[in-house]
Amino acid sequence: MKDFNFYAPTEVVFGEQSEEQVARLVRKYGGTKVLVHYGGQSAVRSGLLDKICGLLAADGIDFVKLGGVVPNPRLSLAKRGIELCRKEGIDFILAVGGGSVIDSSKCIAYGVCLDGDVWDIYLGKTKPKEMLPVACVLTIPAAGSEMSEASVITNEDGDVKLGYSNDLSRPRFAIMNPRRTFTLPPYQTAAGVTDIMMHTMERYFNTECDQTLKDEIAEALMRTMKECVFEVLKNPEDYRNRSQIMWGGSLAHNDITGSRSQGDWATHQLEHELSGMFDVTHGAGLAAMWPSWARYVMHTNISRFVRFAVNVMGVPNDFTDPEGTALRGIEAMERFYHAIGMPINIRELIGRDITDDEIREMTRKCSRNYKATCGQFRVLAAEDMEAIYRMARG
Ligand code: NZQ
Ligand code: ZN
């Protein structure tokens, strides 16, 4: 195995009664005045927000609420959050929601401790030395932000979506009650599972040779997600399978199947331009991009695609035709995406043809003005990115 650091400091409290521990956990990790940050309506409608606030109040923990985080969370709300935290003397941020709420919380937590514009962190112009502690009550398994070091923010000024990674931002604790995910609409459930599987795939398609243990864990994770998603789409209140998916979402992105820095991440980078420009659901955007990425890069290492086809997608191995086996694995993935209601190209994703100008604009952004490459499995220059967007147009 290549050398790596594994750092997963988040305390996970998993189960039906997990929310009851929120006040104890906030105190344990030093919170005395809390910003409770949340999204649109789901946490309000389900009563979760009231429950969390009630538990904090009952324990004498002071808090302020800030809602309104939208999917693909916006910089402007995070900036409002930073001002609010300063005004109120907040020392702890509790995200109640999914990846968007957690990422917005991380952005606020950076910004409160920074003398300057928090967007500069995402632009790579400045590096934070400290931040407020962040924790979460997770309501959707998908982004994996509950254990990850990443946050992804959209600046409405130019629709630029950028991620920033720093171990400081790994949440102190994550409360996960699978019962809270019963209310997820089918599309969000499927997009979440797509993202979970993709976090594993980004690590699985890499240039390392000696990684049997990581591969076996990754393949088990991907197969399990594939099986469970059909069960919860049939029965949204299936606790057993909702639990598997919820824990799978964390394991897919906490580096247990391989460190983030050794993964590929091209599909993610290509997708971030899609969700930045069209405000689509991240997981669905990944499904729209992956088949084209896969066909474009598969010759870099056919045997990896064969292994994926056989061990994850259940394709019979035709030893006389590795390329055919690899392709059948990609096709099987497309059938899986369709079966769970995900798109397999950009037309299906956005409901119309993408224009040449839009492809060029996404290429410009993804290549950071033609200066950066993306991917490690196969390093992609701007012309490769543009070619993949064209293949993905549908
Ligand atoms: O806003 P509300 O009303 O809460 O509705 C949300 C939202 O519309 C809804 N939802 C959440 N929990 C629910 C629920 N609806 C019913 N019942 C529940 N229990 O689901 C919708 C999506 O929520 P969101 O938080 O956006 O989903 P997700 O967790 O997929 O997060 C997506 C964001 O995370 C970023 C993505 O780019 C995107 O911006 N990512 C963050 C990563 C990280 N920090 O490590 C890595 C990922 O690759 C990803 O890029
Ligand atoms: Zn993702």
Short mmCIF file of C-alpha atoms and ligand atoms in Angstrom, two decimals:
data_model
loop_
_atom_site.label_atom_id
_atom_site.label_comp_id
_atom_site.label_asym_id
_atom_site.label_seq_id
_atom_site.Cartn_x
_atom_site.Cartn_y
_atom_site.Cartn_z
CA MET A 1 0.00 0.00 0.00
CA LYS A 2 1.06 3.56 -0.56
CA ASP A 3 1.73 5.63 2.57
CA PHE A 4 -1.28 7.42 3.98
CA ASN A 5 -2.71 9.26 6.99
CA PHE A 6 -6.07 8.16 8.31
CA TYR A 7 -7.82 10.72 10.50
CA ALA A 8 -11.46 10.21 11.42
CA PRO A 9 -12.00 12.10 14.69
CA THR A 10 -15.80 12.45 14.47
CA GLU A 11 -17.75 10.79 17.28
CA VAL A 12 -20.63 8.98 15.60
CA VAL A 13 -23.75 8.41 17.67
CA PHE A 14 -25.97 6.16 15.61
CA GLY A 15 -29.49 4.92 16.27
CA GLU A 16 -33.10 5.67 17.01
CA GLN A 17 -32.41 7.36 20.36
CA SER A 18 -29.28 9.20 19.25
CA GLU A 19 -30.84 12.67 19.21
CA GLU A 20 -31.45 12.47 22.97
CA GLN A 21 -27.71 12.90 23.48
CA VAL A 22 -27.37 16.20 21.66
CA ALA A 23 -26.99 18.47 24.69
CA ARG A 24 -24.48 16.17 26.39
CA LEU A 25 -22.42 16.07 23.19
CA VAL A 26 -22.49 19.82 22.67
CA ARG A 27 -21.20 20.28 26.22
CA LYS A 28 -18.61 17.54 25.79
CA TYR A 29 -17.14 19.38 22.80
CA GLY A 30 -17.15 22.77 24.50
CA GLY A 31 -20.26 24.47 23.13
CA THR A 32 -21.81 27.11 25.36
CA LYS A 33 -23.65 29.21 22.80
CA VAL A 34 -24.77 27.40 19.68
CA LEU A 35 -25.81 28.38 16.18
CA VAL A 36 -28.42 25.84 15.09
CA HIS A 37 -28.17 25.92 11.31
CA TYR A 38 -30.72 24.21 9.07
CA GLY A 39 -32.19 24.06 5.58
CA GLY A 40 -35.53 24.70 3.95
CA GLN A 41 -38.44 22.87 5.47
CA SER A 42 -37.73 19.20 6.08
CA ALA A 43 -36.29 19.52 9.60
CA VAL A 44 -39.10 21.90 10.58
CA ARG A 45 -41.85 19.70 9.13
CA SER A 46 -40.57 16.53 10.77
CA GLY A 47 -40.34 18.18 14.19
CA LEU A 48 -36.61 17.44 14.38
CA LEU A 49 -35.62 21.08 14.70
CA ASP A 50 -38.03 21.67 17.58
CA LYS A 51 -36.83 18.53 19.26
CA ILE A 52 -33.16 19.51 19.04
CA CYS A 53 -33.83 23.05 20.23
CA GLY A 54 -35.99 21.71 23.06
CA LEU A 55 -33.23 19.39 24.21
CA LEU A 56 -30.65 22.20 24.17
CA ALA A 57 -33.00 24.53 26.05
CA ALA A 58 -33.82 21.86 28.64
CA ASP A 59 -30.11 21.53 29.35
CA GLY A 60 -29.65 25.28 29.68
CA ILE A 61 -27.61 25.63 26.49
CA ASP A 62 -28.12 28.98 24.83
CA PHE A 63 -28.71 28.93 21.06
CA VAL A 64 -29.66 31.01 18.02
CA LYS A 65 -31.31 29.59 14.89
CA LEU A 66 -30.47 30.27 11.26
CA GLY A 67 -32.37 28.41 8.54
CA GLY A 68 -32.66 28.74 4.79
CA VAL A 69 -29.72 26.69 3.52
CA VAL A 70 -30.51 25.48 0.01
CA PRO A 71 -28.96 22.51 -1.84
CA ASN A 72 -25.67 23.71 -3.34
CA PRO A 73 -25.35 26.08 -0.34
CA ARG A 74 -24.78 29.74 -1.05
CA LEU A 75 -21.97 31.98 0.10
CA SER A 76 -24.36 34.86 0.86
CA LEU A 77 -26.19 32.92 3.58
CA ALA A 78 -22.89 31.74 5.06
CA LYS A 79 -21.79 35.39 5.25
CA ARG A 80 -25.01 36.25 7.07
CA GLY A 81 -24.25 33.38 9.42
CA ILE A 82 -20.76 34.74 10.09
CA GLU A 83 -22.18 38.16 11.05
CA LEU A 84 -24.81 36.55 13.25
CA CYS A 85 -22.26 34.40 15.07
CA ARG A 86 -20.06 37.40 15.76
CA LYS A 87 -22.97 39.48 16.99
CA GLU A 88 -24.27 36.71 19.25
CA GLY A 89 -20.93 35.42 20.53
CA ILE A 90 -21.50 31.92 19.14
CA ASP A 91 -18.82 29.34 19.98
CA PHE A 92 -20.28 26.16 18.42
CA ILE A 93 -22.21 25.37 15.22
CA LEU A 94 -24.74 22.57 15.08
CA ALA A 95 -25.90 21.64 11.58
CA VAL A 96 -29.32 19.98 11.42
CA GLY A 97 -29.68 18.64 7.88
CA GLY A 98 -27.65 17.20 5.03
CA GLY A 99 -24.42 17.96 3.25
CA SER A 100 -25.54 21.44 2.25
CA VAL A 101 -26.30 22.49 5.82
CA ILE A 102 -23.11 20.92 7.14
CA ASP A 103 -21.00 22.58 4.45
CA SER A 104 -22.62 25.95 5.08
CA SER A 105 -21.87 25.45 8.78
CA LYS A 106 -18.22 24.70 8.02
CA CYS A 107 -18.00 27.85 5.90
CA ILE A 108 -19.48 29.97 8.68
CA ALA A 109 -17.15 28.33 11.20
CA TYR A 110 -14.12 29.28 9.08
CA GLY A 111 -15.38 32.78 8.49
CA VAL A 112 -16.02 33.66 12.14
CA CYS A 113 -12.34 33.07 12.96
CA LEU A 114 -10.94 34.74 9.84
CA ASP A 115 -9.91 38.35 9.48
CA GLY A 116 -10.91 38.73 5.83
CA ASP A 117 -13.23 37.31 3.19
CA VAL A 118 -14.14 33.65 3.78
CA TRP A 119 -14.37 33.10 -0.01
CA ASP A 120 -10.59 33.58 -0.18
CA ILE A 121 -10.27 30.25 1.63
CA TYR A 122 -12.17 28.51 -1.16
CA LEU A 123 -10.14 30.39 -3.76
CA GLY A 124 -6.96 29.11 -2.13
CA LYS A 125 -5.77 32.64 -1.37
CA THR A 126 -5.67 32.13 2.37
CA LYS A 127 -5.49 29.15 4.74
CA PRO A 128 -7.50 29.09 7.96
CA LYS A 129 -5.55 28.47 11.16
CA GLU A 130 -8.59 27.90 13.32
CA MET A 131 -12.37 27.64 13.11
CA LEU A 132 -15.36 27.20 15.38
CA PRO A 133 -16.21 23.59 16.17
CA VAL A 134 -18.93 22.08 13.97
CA ALA A 135 -21.17 19.09 14.67
CA CYS A 136 -24.28 17.72 13.02
CA VAL A 137 -27.58 15.94 13.24
CA LEU A 138 -27.67 14.23 9.84
CA THR A 139 -30.94 13.90 7.92
CA ILE A 140 -29.79 12.58 4.53
CA PRO A 141 -27.07 10.06 3.75
CA ALA A 142 -25.23 11.33 0.68
CA ALA A 143 -22.43 13.89 0.83
CA GLY A 144 -20.53 12.31 3.71
CA SER A 145 -19.76 15.76 5.11
CA GLU A 146 -20.64 14.44 8.57
CA MET A 147 -17.19 12.85 8.75
CA SER A 148 -15.31 14.52 5.92
CA GLU A 149 -12.81 17.36 5.86
CA ALA A 150 -14.51 18.99 2.88
CA SER A 151 -17.04 21.73 2.34
CA VAL A 152 -18.43 22.86 -0.99
CA ILE A 153 -19.91 26.33 -1.40
CA THR A 154 -21.52 28.15 -4.32
CA ASN A 155 -20.76 31.81 -4.84
CA GLU A 156 -23.83 33.26 -6.59
CA ASP A 157 -21.59 35.92 -8.06
CA GLY A 158 -20.65 33.99 -11.23
CA ASP A 159 -22.23 30.70 -10.09
CA VAL A 160 -18.87 29.36 -9.02
CA LYS A 161 -18.97 26.21 -6.89
CA LEU A 162 -15.75 25.46 -5.04
CA GLY A 163 -14.70 22.94 -2.44
CA TYR A 164 -12.14 23.34 0.30
CA SER A 165 -10.65 20.58 2.45
CA ASN A 166 -9.10 20.91 5.87
CA ASP A 167 -9.01 18.41 8.74
CA LEU A 168 -9.98 21.23 11.13
CA SER A 169 -13.49 21.04 9.69
CA ARG A 170 -14.23 17.40 10.44
CA PRO A 171 -17.33 17.50 12.63
CA ARG A 172 -16.82 16.87 16.35
CA PHE A 173 -19.83 14.59 16.46
CA ALA A 174 -22.48 13.28 14.09
CA ILE A 175 -25.87 12.17 15.33
CA MET A 176 -27.44 9.72 12.90
CA ASN A 177 -30.95 8.41 13.33
CA PRO A 178 -31.94 6.37 10.25
CA ARG A 179 -35.61 6.93 11.11
CA ARG A 180 -35.13 10.61 10.14
CA THR A 181 -34.39 9.53 6.58
CA PHE A 182 -37.82 7.88 6.10
CA THR A 183 -39.19 11.19 4.76
CA LEU A 184 -36.63 11.51 1.96
CA PRO A 185 -38.26 11.72 -1.48
CA PRO A 186 -37.21 8.90 -3.87
CA TYR A 187 -35.11 11.27 -6.00
CA GLN A 188 -33.06 12.46 -3.00
CA THR A 189 -32.71 8.89 -1.75
CA ALA A 190 -31.39 7.76 -5.14
CA ALA A 191 -29.14 10.79 -5.64
CA GLY A 192 -27.76 10.23 -2.15
CA VAL A 193 -26.89 6.62 -2.88
CA THR A 194 -25.33 7.65 -6.19
CA ASP A 195 -23.10 10.13 -4.35
CA ILE A 196 -22.19 7.53 -1.71
CA MET A 197 -21.19 5.01 -4.35
CA MET A 198 -19.30 7.67 -6.27
CA HIS A 199 -17.25 8.63 -3.20
CA THR A 200 -16.13 5.01 -3.12
CA MET A 201 -15.62 4.86 -6.90
CA GLU A 202 -13.48 8.00 -6.92
CA ARG A 203 -11.13 6.22 -4.53
CA TYR A 204 -11.45 2.81 -6.23
CA PHE A 205 -10.38 4.09 -9.64
CA ASN A 206 -6.85 5.12 -8.75
CA THR A 207 -3.31 4.33 -9.78
CA GLU A 208 -2.36 2.21 -6.78
CA CYS A 209 -1.73 -1.49 -7.47
CA ASP A 210 -1.51 -3.08 -4.04
CA GLN A 211 -4.79 -2.34 -2.34
CA THR A 212 -6.65 -5.63 -1.95
CA LEU A 213 -8.12 -4.83 1.46
CA LYS A 214 -9.34 -1.39 0.40
CA ASP A 215 -10.81 -2.87 -2.80
CA GLU A 216 -12.69 -5.58 -0.92
CA ILE A 217 -14.16 -3.05 1.53
CA ALA A 218 -15.07 -0.72 -1.33
CA GLU A 219 -16.73 -3.45 -3.38
CA ALA A 220 -18.78 -4.66 -0.40
CA LEU A 221 -19.86 -1.11 0.27
CA MET A 222 -20.91 -0.47 -3.32
CA ARG A 223 -22.79 -3.77 -3.64
CA THR A 224 -24.58 -3.15 -0.35
CA MET A 225 -25.68 0.33 -1.40
CA LYS A 226 -26.95 -1.04 -4.73
CA GLU A 227 -29.05 -3.65 -2.98
CA CYS A 228 -30.38 -1.43 -0.20
CA VAL A 229 -31.50 1.43 -2.44
CA PHE A 230 -34.08 -0.76 -4.19
CA GLU A 231 -35.48 -1.87 -0.85
CA VAL A 232 -35.91 1.67 0.50
CA LEU A 233 -37.38 2.90 -2.78
CA LYS A 234 -40.00 0.16 -2.40
CA ASN A 235 -40.48 0.78 1.30
CA PRO A 236 -39.22 4.18 2.52
CA GLU A 237 -39.72 3.14 6.15
CA ASP A 238 -37.42 0.13 5.95
CA TYR A 239 -35.23 0.84 8.98
CA ARG A 240 -32.78 -1.95 8.31
CA ASN A 241 -31.88 -0.80 4.82
CA ARG A 242 -32.06 2.92 5.67
CA SER A 243 -29.46 2.16 8.39
CA GLN A 244 -27.12 0.43 5.97
CA ILE A 245 -27.29 3.40 3.62
CA MET A 246 -26.78 5.93 6.39
CA TRP A 247 -23.64 4.25 7.71
CA GLY A 248 -22.49 3.56 4.15
CA GLY A 249 -22.62 7.29 3.43
CA SER A 250 -20.14 7.99 6.21
CA LEU A 251 -17.82 5.09 5.43
CA ALA A 252 -17.74 6.01 1.76
CA HIS A 253 -16.25 9.40 2.55
CA ASN A 254 -14.32 9.04 5.82
CA ASP A 255 -11.34 7.60 3.93
CA ILE A 256 -11.68 4.00 5.14
CA THR A 257 -11.70 2.79 1.52
CA GLY A 258 -8.71 4.94 0.60
CA SER A 259 -7.45 8.40 1.30
CA ARG A 260 -9.08 11.21 -0.56
CA SER A 261 -5.79 12.55 -1.88
CA GLN A 262 -5.05 9.26 -3.66
CA GLY A 263 -8.42 9.09 -5.41
CA ASP A 264 -9.42 10.36 -8.84
CA TRP A 265 -12.21 12.94 -8.23
CA ALA A 266 -12.51 13.99 -11.89
CA THR A 267 -16.20 13.05 -12.00
CA HIS A 268 -16.76 15.22 -8.93
CA GLN A 269 -14.93 18.17 -10.39
CA LEU A 270 -16.76 17.89 -13.70
CA GLU A 271 -20.05 17.63 -11.80
CA HIS A 272 -19.44 20.62 -9.56
CA GLU A 273 -19.56 22.79 -12.68
CA LEU A 274 -22.94 21.26 -13.57
CA SER A 275 -24.49 21.88 -10.16
CA GLY A 276 -22.83 25.32 -10.02
CA MET A 277 -24.30 26.33 -13.38
CA PHE A 278 -27.68 24.53 -13.35
CA ASP A 279 -28.32 24.15 -9.61
CA VAL A 280 -29.03 20.43 -10.04
CA THR A 281 -28.79 17.78 -7.32
CA HIS A 282 -25.15 16.79 -6.90
CA GLY A 283 -25.74 13.01 -6.93
CA ALA A 284 -27.84 13.22 -10.09
CA GLY A 285 -25.11 15.29 -11.74
CA LEU A 286 -22.58 12.58 -10.92
CA ALA A 287 -24.77 9.95 -12.56
CA ALA A 288 -25.00 12.14 -15.66
CA MET A 289 -21.20 12.44 -15.90
CA TRP A 290 -19.78 9.11 -14.76
CA PRO A 291 -20.60 6.90 -17.79
CA SER A 292 -18.90 9.36 -20.16
CA TRP A 293 -15.89 9.77 -17.88
CA ALA A 294 -15.65 5.98 -17.63
CA ARG A 295 -15.76 5.39 -21.39
CA TYR A 296 -13.21 8.15 -21.95
CA VAL A 297 -10.64 6.86 -19.44
CA MET A 298 -11.18 3.10 -19.31
CA HIS A 299 -8.24 2.22 -21.55
CA THR A 300 -5.90 3.74 -19.00
CA ASN A 301 -6.40 0.59 -16.94
CA ILE A 302 -8.90 -1.86 -18.42
CA SER A 303 -8.32 -4.45 -15.70
CA ARG A 304 -9.63 -2.04 -13.06
CA PHE A 305 -12.81 -1.56 -15.05
CA VAL A 306 -13.08 -5.32 -15.53
CA ARG A 307 -12.77 -5.86 -11.78
CA PHE A 308 -15.44 -3.22 -11.17
CA ALA A 309 -17.74 -4.80 -13.77
CA VAL A 310 -17.40 -8.27 -12.29
CA ASN A 311 -17.18 -7.63 -8.55
CA VAL A 312 -19.57 -4.68 -8.26
CA MET A 313 -21.92 -4.83 -11.22
CA GLY A 314 -22.13 -8.64 -11.43
CA VAL A 315 -21.10 -8.84 -15.10
CA PRO A 316 -19.73 -12.26 -16.20
CA ASN A 317 -16.02 -12.05 -16.95
CA ASP A 318 -15.28 -12.74 -20.61
CA PHE A 319 -11.55 -13.44 -20.35
CA THR A 320 -11.19 -13.28 -24.13
CA ASP A 321 -12.60 -9.74 -24.24
CA PRO A 322 -11.55 -7.50 -21.33
CA GLU A 323 -12.71 -4.37 -23.14
CA GLY A 324 -16.15 -5.88 -23.71
CA THR A 325 -16.41 -6.86 -20.04
CA ALA A 326 -15.38 -3.36 -18.97
CA LEU A 327 -17.97 -1.79 -21.28
CA ARG A 328 -20.70 -4.11 -20.04
CA GLY A 329 -19.87 -2.93 -16.50
CA ILE A 330 -20.41 0.70 -17.54
CA GLU A 331 -23.67 -0.24 -19.30
CA ALA A 332 -24.82 -2.11 -16.20
CA MET A 333 -24.15 1.02 -14.16
CA GLU A 334 -26.27 3.03 -16.59
CA ARG A 335 -29.12 0.53 -16.21
CA PHE A 336 -28.78 0.79 -12.44
CA TYR A 337 -28.94 4.60 -12.58
CA HIS A 338 -32.07 4.45 -14.73
CA ALA A 339 -33.64 1.84 -12.47
CA ILE A 340 -33.34 4.17 -9.47
CA GLY A 341 -34.50 7.24 -11.40
CA MET A 342 -31.13 8.87 -12.07
CA PRO A 343 -30.06 10.43 -15.40
CA ILE A 344 -27.16 9.05 -17.42
CA ASN A 345 -26.40 12.19 -19.43
CA ILE A 346 -26.77 15.96 -19.25
CA ARG A 347 -29.93 16.13 -21.35
CA GLU A 348 -31.71 13.80 -18.96
CA LEU A 349 -30.32 15.82 -16.05
CA ILE A 350 -31.35 19.32 -17.09
CA GLY A 351 -34.26 18.45 -19.38
CA ARG A 352 -32.87 20.10 -22.50
CA ASP A 353 -29.80 20.11 -24.75
CA ILE A 354 -26.77 21.81 -23.31
CA THR A 355 -25.29 24.48 -25.60
CA ASP A 356 -21.73 24.67 -26.90
CA ASP A 357 -21.24 27.91 -24.97
CA GLU A 358 -22.30 26.23 -21.75
CA ILE A 359 -19.88 23.36 -22.35
CA ARG A 360 -17.07 25.81 -23.01
CA GLU A 361 -17.92 27.78 -19.87
CA MET A 362 -17.93 24.66 -17.70
CA THR A 363 -14.62 23.60 -19.22
CA ARG A 364 -13.13 27.01 -18.47
CA LYS A 365 -14.26 26.88 -14.87
CA CYS A 366 -13.32 23.24 -14.31
CA SER A 367 -9.82 23.85 -15.68
CA ARG A 368 -9.48 27.08 -13.65
CA ASN A 369 -9.08 29.15 -16.78
CA TYR A 370 -7.27 26.38 -18.66
CA LYS A 371 -4.48 26.26 -16.06
CA ALA A 372 -5.45 23.19 -14.02
CA THR A 373 -5.90 19.50 -14.71
CA CYS A 374 -8.23 17.17 -12.87
CA GLY A 375 -8.22 13.46 -12.10
CA GLN A 376 -5.44 11.05 -11.18
CA PHE A 377 -6.55 7.73 -12.70
CA ARG A 378 -6.11 9.60 -15.93
CA VAL A 379 -5.01 13.20 -15.71
CA LEU A 380 -7.43 15.34 -17.71
CA ALA A 381 -6.46 18.59 -19.41
CA ALA A 382 -9.04 21.15 -20.48
CA GLU A 383 -9.53 19.51 -23.89
CA ASP A 384 -10.26 16.17 -22.19
CA MET A 385 -12.80 17.84 -19.92
CA GLU A 386 -14.51 19.41 -22.91
CA ALA A 387 -14.54 16.07 -24.74
CA ILE A 388 -16.16 14.36 -21.74
CA TYR A 389 -18.80 17.09 -21.42
CA ARG A 390 -19.55 16.61 -25.13
CA MET A 391 -19.83 12.85 -24.73
CA ALA A 392 -22.17 13.41 -21.76
CA ARG A 393 -24.53 15.80 -23.54
CA GLY A 394 -26.86 12.89 -24.50
O1 NZQ B 1 -33.73 21.97 2.73
P1 NZQ B 1 -34.59 20.88 3.22
O2 NZQ B 1 -36.01 21.23 3.31
O3 NZQ B 1 -34.07 20.26 4.49
O4 NZQ B 1 -34.57 19.70 2.10
C1 NZQ B 1 -33.42 18.95 1.76
C2 NZQ B 1 -32.87 19.30 0.39
O5 NZQ B 1 -33.88 19.78 -0.44
C3 NZQ B 1 -33.83 17.51 1.60
N1 NZQ B 1 -33.78 16.73 2.82
C4 NZQ B 1 -32.74 16.54 3.64
N2 NZQ B 1 -33.05 15.70 4.63
C5 NZQ B 1 -34.35 15.35 4.43
C6 NZQ B 1 -34.82 16.01 3.28
N3 NZQ B 1 -36.08 15.87 2.82
C7 NZQ B 1 -36.89 15.05 3.50
N4 NZQ B 1 -36.49 14.37 4.61
C8 NZQ B 1 -35.24 14.48 5.08
N5 NZQ B 1 -34.85 13.77 6.15
O6 NZQ B 1 -32.89 16.95 0.70
C9 NZQ B 1 -32.45 17.97 -0.19
C10 NZQ B 1 -30.96 17.83 -0.38
O7 NZQ B 1 -30.25 18.18 0.79
P2 NZQ B 1 -28.69 18.45 0.71
O8 NZQ B 1 -28.20 18.78 2.07
O9 NZQ B 1 -28.41 19.41 -0.38
O10 NZQ B 1 -28.13 17.01 0.24
P3 NZQ B 1 -26.72 16.37 0.26
O11 NZQ B 1 -26.41 15.78 1.57
O12 NZQ B 1 -26.69 15.52 -0.93
O13 NZQ B 1 -25.68 17.59 0.07
C11 NZQ B 1 -25.35 18.07 -1.20
C12 NZQ B 1 -24.24 19.10 -1.11
O14 NZQ B 1 -23.06 18.52 -0.55
C13 NZQ B 1 -21.96 18.76 -1.44
C14 NZQ B 1 -22.61 18.78 -2.78
O15 NZQ B 1 -21.79 19.36 -3.78
C15 NZQ B 1 -23.85 19.59 -2.50
O16 NZQ B 1 -23.57 20.97 -2.48
N6 NZQ B 1 -20.92 17.77 -1.22
C16 NZQ B 1 -20.22 17.86 -0.06
C17 NZQ B 1 -19.18 17.01 0.24
C18 NZQ B 1 -18.42 17.12 1.50
N7 NZQ B 1 -18.63 18.20 2.26
O17 NZQ B 1 -17.58 16.27 1.84
C19 NZQ B 1 -18.76 15.96 -0.69
C20 NZQ B 1 -19.75 15.68 -1.77
O18 NZQ B 1 -19.08 15.09 -2.85
C21 NZQ B 1 -20.52 16.85 -2.25
O19 NZQ B 1 -19.80 17.59 -3.22
ZN ZN B 2 -20.10 13.75 -3.84
#
